Amino acid sequence: MSYTFTVDFDPERPDLTDDTDTQNEIFLQVFNSGDGELFNRLYLDDSISNFSGEPLTGEARLAFFKEFLAVKPRLKATVAHSYVAGDVALIGVDYSIDTTGPDGSPVHLAGQCTDVLRRGADGRWLMAIDRPVAATGLVAE
């Protein structure tokens, strides 16, 4: 697949960087692309995502991303705070997602997410842990 991104990054070997604004923009654009495999590349192999409501890693995380992003939900996110200490970053995000439920009805999710990024030996910053908490919907149920 071919995508046009406004932030210059390598989709085969993405780097979320330690620059919060760039990281957020890459994350948003990749999420909104609807490509679950590409989105999964933003995560370390052993990363944990709690986006489904359960902590998922590896193949289970990839399968969830592929299924959830296939309907092309739209993510909006604003960074509330960011702290970088050495090779670890802690980021708080206010987010909203507009998507479609299994019955075709519109679904709006909104809440806060805590993300932990880690810089690997290759120098790239990737997601280690994400924990979105929605007031209603997917992760609140």
Backbone as a printed PyTorch tensor [residue, N CA C, xyz], in Angstrom:
tensor([[[  0.8270,  -1.1810,   0.0000],
         [  0.0000,   0.0000,   0.0000],
         [  0.8710,   1.2450,   0.0000]],

        [[  0.3550,   2.2760,  -0.5740],
         [  1.0660,   3.5370,  -0.6240],
         [  0.2720,   4.5850,   0.1480]],

        [[  0.9650,   5.2980,   1.0230],
         [  0.3300,   6.3240,   1.8290],
         [  1.1000,   7.6230,   1.6780]],

        [[  0.4180,   8.7040,   1.8830],
         [  1.0590,  10.0050,   1.9190],
         [  1.0030,  10.4960,   3.3590]],

        [[  2.1710,  10.7020,   3.9310],
         [  2.2600,  11.1900,   5.3010],
         [  2.8740,  12.5790,   5.2900]],

        [[  2.4230,  13.4300,   6.1950],
         [  2.9600,  14.7900,   6.2600],
         [  4.2310,  14.8660,   7.0920]],

        [[  4.5190,  13.8130,   7.8500],
         [  5.7500,  13.7360,   8.6290],
         [  6.6550,  12.7230,   7.9410]],

        [[  7.8950,  13.0880,   7.7230],
         [  8.8450,  12.2140,   7.0470],
         [  9.3100,  11.1160,   8.0110]],

        [[  8.9900,   9.8670,   7.6700],
         [  9.4760,   8.7260,   8.4470],
         [  9.4730,   7.5090,   7.5410]],

        [[ 10.2070,   6.4850,   7.9490],
         [ 10.3270,   5.2590,   7.1750],
         [  9.2500,   4.2760,   7.6580]],

        [[  8.2130,   3.9960,   6.8560],
         [  7.1550,   3.0800,   7.2900],
         [  7.6420,   1.6520,   7.5600]],

        [[  8.7610,   1.2650,   6.9550],
         [  9.3050,  -0.0780,   7.1980],
         [ 10.0320,  -0.1670,   8.5370]],

        [[ 10.6260,   0.9420,   8.9560],
         [ 11.3600,   1.0000,  10.2250],
         [ 11.0330,   2.3230,  10.9210]],

        [[  9.7840,   2.4610,  11.3700],
         [  9.3850,   3.7500,  11.9470],
         [ 10.1330,   4.0650,  13.2350]],

        [[ 10.2340,   5.3510,  13.4990],
         [ 10.8470,   5.8600,  14.7140],
         [  9.9150,   6.9340,  15.2500]],

        [[  9.3140,   6.6890,  16.4040],
         [  8.4010,   7.6680,  16.9850],
         [  9.1290,   8.8760,  17.5480]],

        [[ 10.4180,   8.8310,  17.6610],
         [ 11.2880,   9.9070,  18.1370],
         [ 10.9700,  10.3040,  19.5760]],

        [[ 11.8510,  11.1070,  20.1470],
         [ 11.5910,  11.6330,  21.4930],
         [ 10.9780,  13.0260,  21.4230]],

        [[ 10.6770,  13.5040,  20.2030],
         [  9.9760,  14.7730,  20.0160],
         [  8.4780,  14.4970,  20.0720]],

        [[  7.8190,  14.9850,  21.0870],
         [  6.4210,  14.6550,  21.3480],
         [  5.4910,  15.0250,  20.2010]],

        [[  5.6700,  16.1910,  19.6290],
         [  4.7840,  16.6130,  18.5370],
         [  4.9430,  15.7150,  17.3200]],

        [[  6.1830,  15.3810,  16.9730],
         [  6.4290,  14.4880,  15.8370],
         [  5.8860,  13.1040,  16.1250]],

        [[  6.1250,  12.6110,  17.3180],
         [  5.6430,  11.2840,  17.7130],
         [  4.1350,  11.2120,  17.5970]],

        [[  3.4460,  12.2130,  18.0990],
         [  1.9850,  12.2220,  18.0640],
         [  1.4780,  12.2520,  16.6240]],

        [[  2.1020,  13.0540,  15.7820],
         [  1.6690,  13.1610,  14.3940],
         [  1.8860,  11.8490,  13.6350]],

        [[  3.0270,  11.1970,  13.8460],
         [  3.2660,   9.8970,  13.2060],
         [  2.2150,   8.8980,  13.6710]],

        [[  2.0010,   8.8340,  14.9820],
         [  1.0340,   7.8940,  15.5560],
         [ -0.3560,   8.1060,  14.9600]],

        [[ -0.7970,   9.3730,  14.8950],
         [ -2.1140,   9.6960,  14.3420],
         [ -2.2210,   9.2710,  12.8810]],

        [[ -1.2320,   9.6240,  12.0870],
         [ -1.3020,   9.3320,  10.6620],
         [ -1.2820,   7.8290,  10.3910]],

        [[ -0.4640,   7.0960,  11.1290],
         [ -0.4060,   5.6490,  10.9090],
         [ -1.7080,   4.9950,  11.3800]],

        [[ -2.2230,   5.3860,  12.5290],
         [ -3.4980,   4.8600,  13.0100],
         [ -4.5890,   5.1320,  11.9840]],

        [[ -4.6910,   6.3770,  11.5270],
         [ -5.7500,   6.7800,  10.6100],
         [ -5.5890,   6.2180,   9.2050]],

        [[ -4.4390,   5.6020,   8.9160],
         [ -4.2490,   4.9530,   7.6170],
         [ -5.1210,   3.7110,   7.4940]],

        [[ -5.4870,   3.1130,   8.6480],
         [ -6.2780,   1.8910,   8.6430],
         [ -5.4530,   0.6280,   8.4420]],

        [[ -4.1450,   0.7530,   8.3890],
         [ -3.2570,  -0.3860,   8.1380],
         [ -2.7590,  -0.9450,   9.4710]],

        [[ -3.3540,  -2.0510,   9.9110],
         [ -3.0020,  -2.6490,  11.1910],
         [ -1.5730,  -3.1470,  11.2580]],

        [[ -1.0480,  -3.6630,  10.1410],
         [  0.3450,  -4.1260,  10.1340],
         [  1.3070,  -2.9640,  10.2780]],

        [[  1.0510,  -1.8860,   9.5580],
         [  1.8920,  -0.6980,   9.6760],
         [  1.8110,  -0.1370,  11.0900]],

        [[  0.6150,  -0.0660,  11.6530],
         [  0.4470,   0.4520,  13.0060],
         [  1.2180,  -0.4070,  14.0120]],

        [[  1.1990,  -1.7150,  13.8410],
         [  1.8990,  -2.6210,  14.7480],
         [  3.4140,  -2.3940,  14.7190]],

        [[  3.9420,  -1.8720,  13.6090],
         [  5.3760,  -1.5860,  13.5210],
         [  5.8020,  -0.4470,  14.4360]],

        [[  4.8460,   0.3120,  14.9610],
         [  5.1680,   1.3710,  15.9170],
         [  5.4500,   0.8060,  17.3050]],

        [[  5.2800,  -0.4910,  17.4650],
         [  5.4090,  -1.1640,  18.7580],
         [  6.6230,  -2.0900,  18.7650]],

        [[  7.2850,  -2.1630,  19.9120],
         [  8.3430,  -3.1530,  20.1100],
         [  7.7330,  -4.5470,  20.0620]],

        [[  8.5280,  -5.5460,  19.7420],
         [  8.0050,  -6.9140,  19.6540],
         [  7.3200,  -7.3510,  20.9430]],

        [[  7.8880,  -6.9770,  22.0850],
         [  7.3350,  -7.4120,  23.3740],
         [  6.3970,  -6.3840,  24.0030]],

        [[  5.9930,  -5.3800,  23.2260],
         [  5.1000,  -4.3360,  23.7460],
         [  3.7530,  -4.8960,  24.1720]],

        [[  3.1540,  -4.1970,  25.1080],
         [  1.8090,  -4.5430,  25.5650],
         [  0.8720,  -3.4040,  25.1780]],

        [[ -0.2150,  -3.7620,  24.5100],
         [ -1.2670,  -2.7930,  24.2150],
         [ -2.5260,  -3.2360,  24.9390]],

        [[ -3.1220,  -2.3100,  25.6550],
         [ -4.3600,  -2.5950,  26.3660],
         [ -5.5530,  -1.9970,  25.6200]],

        [[ -5.3500,  -1.6660,  24.3530],
         [ -6.3870,  -0.9810,  23.5910],
         [ -7.6570,  -1.8070,  23.4670]],

        [[ -7.5430,  -3.1110,  23.4040],
         [ -8.7060,  -3.9850,  23.2590],
         [ -9.4770,  -4.1500,  24.5610]],

        [[ -8.9040,  -3.6900,  25.6600],
         [ -9.4950,  -3.9260,  26.9720],
         [ -8.7670,  -5.0290,  27.7120]],

        [[ -7.9050,  -5.7440,  26.9940],
         [ -7.0520,  -6.7780,  27.5880],
         [ -5.6110,  -6.4820,  27.1930]],

        [[ -4.6420,  -6.8160,  28.0240],
         [ -3.2520,  -6.6160,  27.6190],
         [ -2.8780,  -7.6190,  26.5260]],

        [[ -2.5420,  -7.1000,  25.3460],
         [ -2.1940,  -7.9530,  24.2080],
         [ -0.7630,  -7.6840,  23.7770]],

        [[ -0.0990,  -8.7300,  23.3340],
         [  1.2460,  -8.6150,  22.8020],
         [  1.3760,  -9.5550,  21.6060]],

        [[  2.4230,  -9.3960,  20.8350],
         [  2.7240, -10.3050,  19.7390],
         [  1.6150, -10.4290,  18.7080]],

        [[  1.3320, -11.6740,  18.3060],
         [  0.3380, -11.9550,  17.2690],
         [ -1.0720, -11.5330,  17.6630]],

        [[ -1.4090, -11.6500,  18.9390],
         [ -2.7540, -11.2370,  19.3860],
         [ -2.9230,  -9.7320,  19.2330]],

        [[ -1.8780,  -8.9700,  19.5490],
         [ -1.9310,  -7.5200,  19.3850],
         [ -2.0800,  -7.1600,  17.9020]],

        [[ -1.2820,  -7.7970,  17.0490],
         [ -1.3570,  -7.5430,  15.6060],
         [ -2.7420,  -7.8750,  15.0610]],

        [[ -3.2980,  -9.0060,  15.4450],
         [ -4.6290,  -9.4090,  14.9620],
         [ -5.6840,  -8.3880,  15.3740]],

        [[ -5.6000,  -7.9070,  16.6120],
         [ -6.5580,  -6.8970,  17.0600],
         [ -6.4200,  -5.6130,  16.2510]],

        [[ -5.1900,  -5.1340,  16.0800],
         [ -4.9760,  -3.8980,  15.3140],
         [ -5.5180,  -4.0330,  13.8970]],

        [[ -5.2460,  -5.1590,  13.2500],
         [ -5.7030,  -5.3580,  11.8740],
         [ -7.2280,  -5.3110,  11.7950]],

        [[ -7.8960,  -5.9890,  12.7170],
         [ -9.3620,  -6.0180,  12.7100],
         [ -9.9490,  -4.6460,  13.0600]],

        [[ -9.4410,  -4.0140,  14.1110],
         [-10.0030,  -2.7450,  14.5570],
         [ -9.7770,  -1.6340,  13.5350]],

        [[ -8.5880,  -1.5740,  12.9500],
         [ -8.2650,  -0.4900,  12.0260],
         [ -8.8340,  -0.7100,  10.6250]],

        [[ -9.2880,  -1.9120,  10.3260],
         [ -9.8190,  -2.2180,   8.9870],
         [-11.0100,  -1.3460,   8.6180]],

        [[-11.7890,  -0.9060,   9.6020],
         [-12.9570,  -0.0540,   9.3150],
         [-12.5860,   1.4310,   9.2820]],

        [[-11.2890,   1.7050,   9.3700],
         [-10.7350,   3.0670,   9.2750],
         [-11.3270,   4.0430,  10.2990]],

        [[-11.1800,   3.7240,  11.5850],
         [-11.6040,   4.6850,  12.6050],
         [-10.7380,   5.9360,  12.5090]],

        [[-11.2430,   7.0490,  12.9990],
         [-10.5070,   8.3190,  12.9730],
         [-10.0990,   8.6870,  14.3950]],

        [[ -8.8030,   8.7940,  14.5900],
         [ -8.2380,   9.1490,  15.8890],
         [ -7.8390,  10.6190,  15.8930]],

        [[ -8.2030,  11.3030,  16.9720],
         [ -7.6970,  12.6380,  17.2690],
         [ -7.0260,  12.5330,  18.6260]],

        [[ -5.8740,  13.1680,  18.7840],
         [ -5.1460,  13.0660,  20.0520],
         [ -4.3600,  14.3360,  20.3060]],

        [[ -4.3620,  14.7350,  21.5740],
         [ -3.6040,  15.8890,  22.0210],
         [ -2.7320,  15.4500,  23.1910]],

        [[ -1.4600,  15.7600,  23.1220],
         [ -0.5460,  15.3940,  24.2030],
         [ -0.8070,  16.2940,  25.4070]],

        [[ -1.0670,  15.6660,  26.5500],
         [ -1.3160,  16.4050,  27.7910],
         [ -0.0110,  16.6430,  28.5550]],

        [[  0.8870,  15.6640,  28.5190],
         [  2.1930,  15.8110,  29.1580],
         [  3.1560,  14.7880,  28.5740]],

        [[  4.4400,  15.0870,  28.7010],
         [  5.4790,  14.2090,  28.1770],
         [  6.7330,  14.3630,  29.0250]],

        [[  7.3070,  13.2410,  29.4010],
         [  8.5380,  13.2380,  30.1810],
         [  9.4920,  12.2360,  29.5540]],

        [[ 10.7190,  12.6490,  29.3140],
         [ 11.7290,  11.7630,  28.7520],
         [ 12.8600,  11.6460,  29.7640]],

        [[ 13.2280,  10.4100,  30.0870],
         [ 14.3380,  10.1410,  30.9920],
         [ 15.1970,   9.0620,  30.3560]],

        [[ 16.3280,   9.4660,  29.8200],
         [ 17.2100,   8.5040,  29.1710],
         [ 16.5410,   7.8780,  27.9660]],

        [[ 16.3700,   6.5730,  28.0090],
         [ 15.8000,   5.8150,  26.8920],
         [ 14.3280,   5.4850,  27.0760]],

        [[ 13.6520,   6.2040,  27.9860],
         [ 12.2390,   5.9450,  28.2620],
         [ 11.4690,   7.2600,  28.2070]],

        [[ 10.2840,   7.2120,  27.6070],
         [  9.4120,   8.3860,  27.5770],
         [  8.0410,   7.9920,  28.1180]],

        [[  7.4660,   8.8480,  28.9390],
         [  6.1160,   8.6760,  29.4650],
         [  5.2730,   9.7970,  28.8860]],

        [[  4.1920,   9.4210,  28.2050],
         [  3.3730,  10.4040,  27.5160],
         [  1.9130,  10.2030,  27.9100]],

        [[  1.2440,  11.2970,  28.2530],
         [ -0.1820,  11.2870,  28.5330],
         [ -0.9060,  11.9700,  27.3860]],

        [[ -1.9730,  11.3420,  26.9090],
         [ -2.6830,  11.8320,  25.7300],
         [ -4.1850,  11.8630,  25.9980]],

        [[ -4.8350,  12.9350,  25.5920],
         [ -6.2940,  12.9910,  25.5490],
         [ -6.6870,  12.6040,  24.1300]],

        [[ -7.5920,  11.6320,  23.9890],
         [ -7.9060,  11.1430,  22.6510],
         [ -9.4020,  10.9760,  22.4350]],

        [[ -9.7640,  10.9260,  21.1620],
         [-11.1190,  10.5350,  20.7760],
         [-11.0160,   9.7370,  19.4790]],

        [[-11.8960,   8.7660,  19.3540],
         [-11.9500,   7.9140,  18.1680],
         [-13.3990,   7.8320,  17.7170]],

        [[-13.6060,   8.0890,  16.4400],
         [-14.9130,   7.8940,  15.8340],
         [-14.8090,   6.7060,  14.8960]],

        [[-15.6860,   5.7300,  15.1160],
         [-15.6430,   4.4970,  14.3440],
         [-17.0620,   3.9750,  14.1550]],

        [[-17.1520,   2.7520,  13.6820],
         [-18.4350,   2.1110,  13.4280],
         [-18.5150,   0.8320,  14.2440]],

        [[-19.6480,   0.6110,  14.8970],
         [-19.8470,  -0.6050,  15.6630],
         [-20.1700,  -1.7830,  14.7650]],

        [[-20.2190,  -2.9880,  15.3240],
         [-20.5030,  -4.2010,  14.5400],
         [-21.8370,  -4.1360,  13.7950]],

        [[-22.7830,  -3.3710,  14.3430],
         [-24.0960,  -3.2590,  13.6990],
         [-24.1600,  -2.0930,  12.7120]],

        [[-23.0200,  -1.4120,  12.4950],
         [-22.9720,  -0.3010,  11.5590],
         [-23.2720,   1.0580,  12.1620]],

        [[-23.6120,   1.0750,  13.4470],
         [-23.9320,   2.3540,  14.0920],
         [-22.6470,   3.0980,  14.4600]],

        [[-22.7130,   4.4330,  14.4920],
         [-21.5320,   5.2040,  14.8640],
         [-21.1640,   4.9810,  16.3300]],

        [[-19.8550,   4.9440,  16.5940],
         [-19.3380,   4.7750,  17.9500],
         [-18.3190,   5.8790,  18.1880]],

        [[-18.4460,   6.5410,  19.3390],
         [-17.4820,   7.5780,  19.7150],
         [-16.8240,   7.1490,  21.0220]],

        [[-15.4960,   7.0260,  20.9920],
         [-14.7190,   6.7090,  22.1790],
         [-13.9000,   7.9380,  22.5410]],

        [[-13.8010,   8.2320,  23.8030],
         [-12.9760,   9.3590,  24.2370],
         [-12.4210,   9.0500,  25.6070]],

        [[-11.2100,   9.5130,  25.8620],
         [-10.6080,   9.2740,  27.1630],
         [ -9.1720,   9.7370,  27.2090]],

        [[ -8.4290,   9.1390,  28.1150],
         [ -7.0190,   9.4430,  28.2920],
         [ -6.2050,   8.1800,  28.0720]],

        [[ -4.9870,   8.3700,  27.5600],
         [ -4.0910,   7.2390,  27.3150],
         [ -2.7430,   7.5410,  27.9470]],

        [[ -2.1740,   6.5290,  28.5570],
         [ -0.8130,   6.6060,  29.0580],
         [  0.0420,   5.7350,  28.1630]],

        [[  1.0830,   6.3270,  27.5740],
         [  1.9930,   5.6080,  26.6870],
         [  3.3910,   5.6240,  27.2790]],

        [[  4.0840,   4.5020,  27.1340],
         [  5.4910,   4.4140,  27.4850],
         [  6.2340,   4.0240,  26.2180]],

        [[  7.1860,   4.8560,  25.8140],
         [  8.0290,   4.5720,  24.6670],
         [  9.4240,   4.2290,  25.1640]],

        [[ 10.1140,   3.3840,  24.3920],
         [ 11.4650,   2.9880,  24.7690],
         [ 12.3650,   3.1200,  23.5400]],

        [[ 13.5470,   3.6500,  23.7310],
         [ 14.5200,   3.7310,  22.6490],
         [ 15.3190,   2.4380,  22.6300]],

        [[ 15.3040,   1.7840,  21.4740],
         [ 16.0110,   0.5220,  21.3260],
         [ 17.4790,   0.7110,  21.0130]],

        [[ 18.1970,  -0.3960,  20.9220],
         [ 19.6290,  -0.3770,  20.6240],
         [ 19.9140,   0.2660,  19.2720]],

        [[ 18.9270,   0.2170,  18.3600],
         [ 19.1010,   0.8250,  17.0300],
         [ 18.8010,   2.3220,  17.0330]],

        [[ 18.4320,   2.8790,  18.2090],
         [ 18.1730,   4.3020,  18.3340],
         [ 16.7400,   4.7130,  18.0660]],

        [[ 15.9070,   3.7800,  17.5830],
         [ 14.5090,   4.1220,  17.2800],
         [ 13.6580,   4.0710,  18.5390]],

        [[ 12.7240,   5.0380,  18.6360],
         [ 11.7590,   5.0870,  19.7200],
         [ 10.4890,   4.3650,  19.2590]],

        [[ 10.0700,   3.3620,  20.0350],
         [  8.8580,   2.6070,  19.7170],
         [  8.0190,   2.4380,  20.9790]],

        [[  6.7550,   2.1340,  20.7640],
         [  5.8150,   1.9690,  21.8600],
         [  6.1670,   0.7060,  22.6640]],

        [[  6.2440,   0.8510,  23.9750],
         [  6.4650,  -0.2840,  24.8670],
         [  5.1580,  -0.6820,  25.5500]],

        [[  4.3960,   0.3230,  25.9760],
         [  3.1120,   0.0860,  26.6430],
         [  2.1530,   1.1790,  26.2190]],

        [[  0.9260,   0.8000,  25.8710],
         [ -0.1260,   1.8060,  25.7410],
         [ -1.3230,   1.3380,  26.5510]],

        [[ -1.9020,   2.2930,  27.2320],
         [ -3.0510,   1.9850,  28.0890],
         [ -4.0960,   3.0770,  27.9670]],

        [[ -4.9210,   2.9820,  26.9170],
         [ -6.0150,   3.9420,  26.8080],
         [ -7.1410,   3.5840,  27.7710]],

        [[ -7.7410,   4.5740,  28.3370],
         [ -8.8980,   4.3730,  29.2100],
         [-10.0000,   5.2810,  28.6820]],

        [[-11.0560,   4.6680,  28.1390],
         [-12.1800,   5.4190,  27.5950],
         [-13.2670,   5.5300,  28.6560]],

        [[-13.9510,   6.6540,  28.6430],
         [-15.0790,   6.8350,  29.5520],
         [-16.2230,   5.8870,  29.1720]],

        [[-16.3760,   5.6070,  27.8840],
         [-17.3820,   4.6720,  27.3930],
         [-16.7910,   3.9010,  26.2250]],

        [[-17.3670,   2.7740,  25.9070],
         [-16.9700,   2.0410,  24.7190],
         [-15.9800,   0.9480,  24.9660]],

        [[-15.1930,   0.6880,  23.9400],
         [-14.3300,  -0.4740,  23.8390],
         [-13.5840,  -0.8460,  25.1130]],

        [[-12.7540,   0.0340,  25.6270],
         [-11.9440,  -0.3420,  26.7790],
         [-12.6270,  -0.0860,  28.1060]],

        [[-13.8050,   0.5060,  28.0920],
         [-14.5160,   0.7550,  29.3500],
         [-15.4370,  -0.4100,  29.7230]],

        [[-15.7120,  -1.2650,  28.7510],
         [-16.6720,  -2.3560,  29.0020],
         [-16.0650,  -3.4950,  29.7610]]])
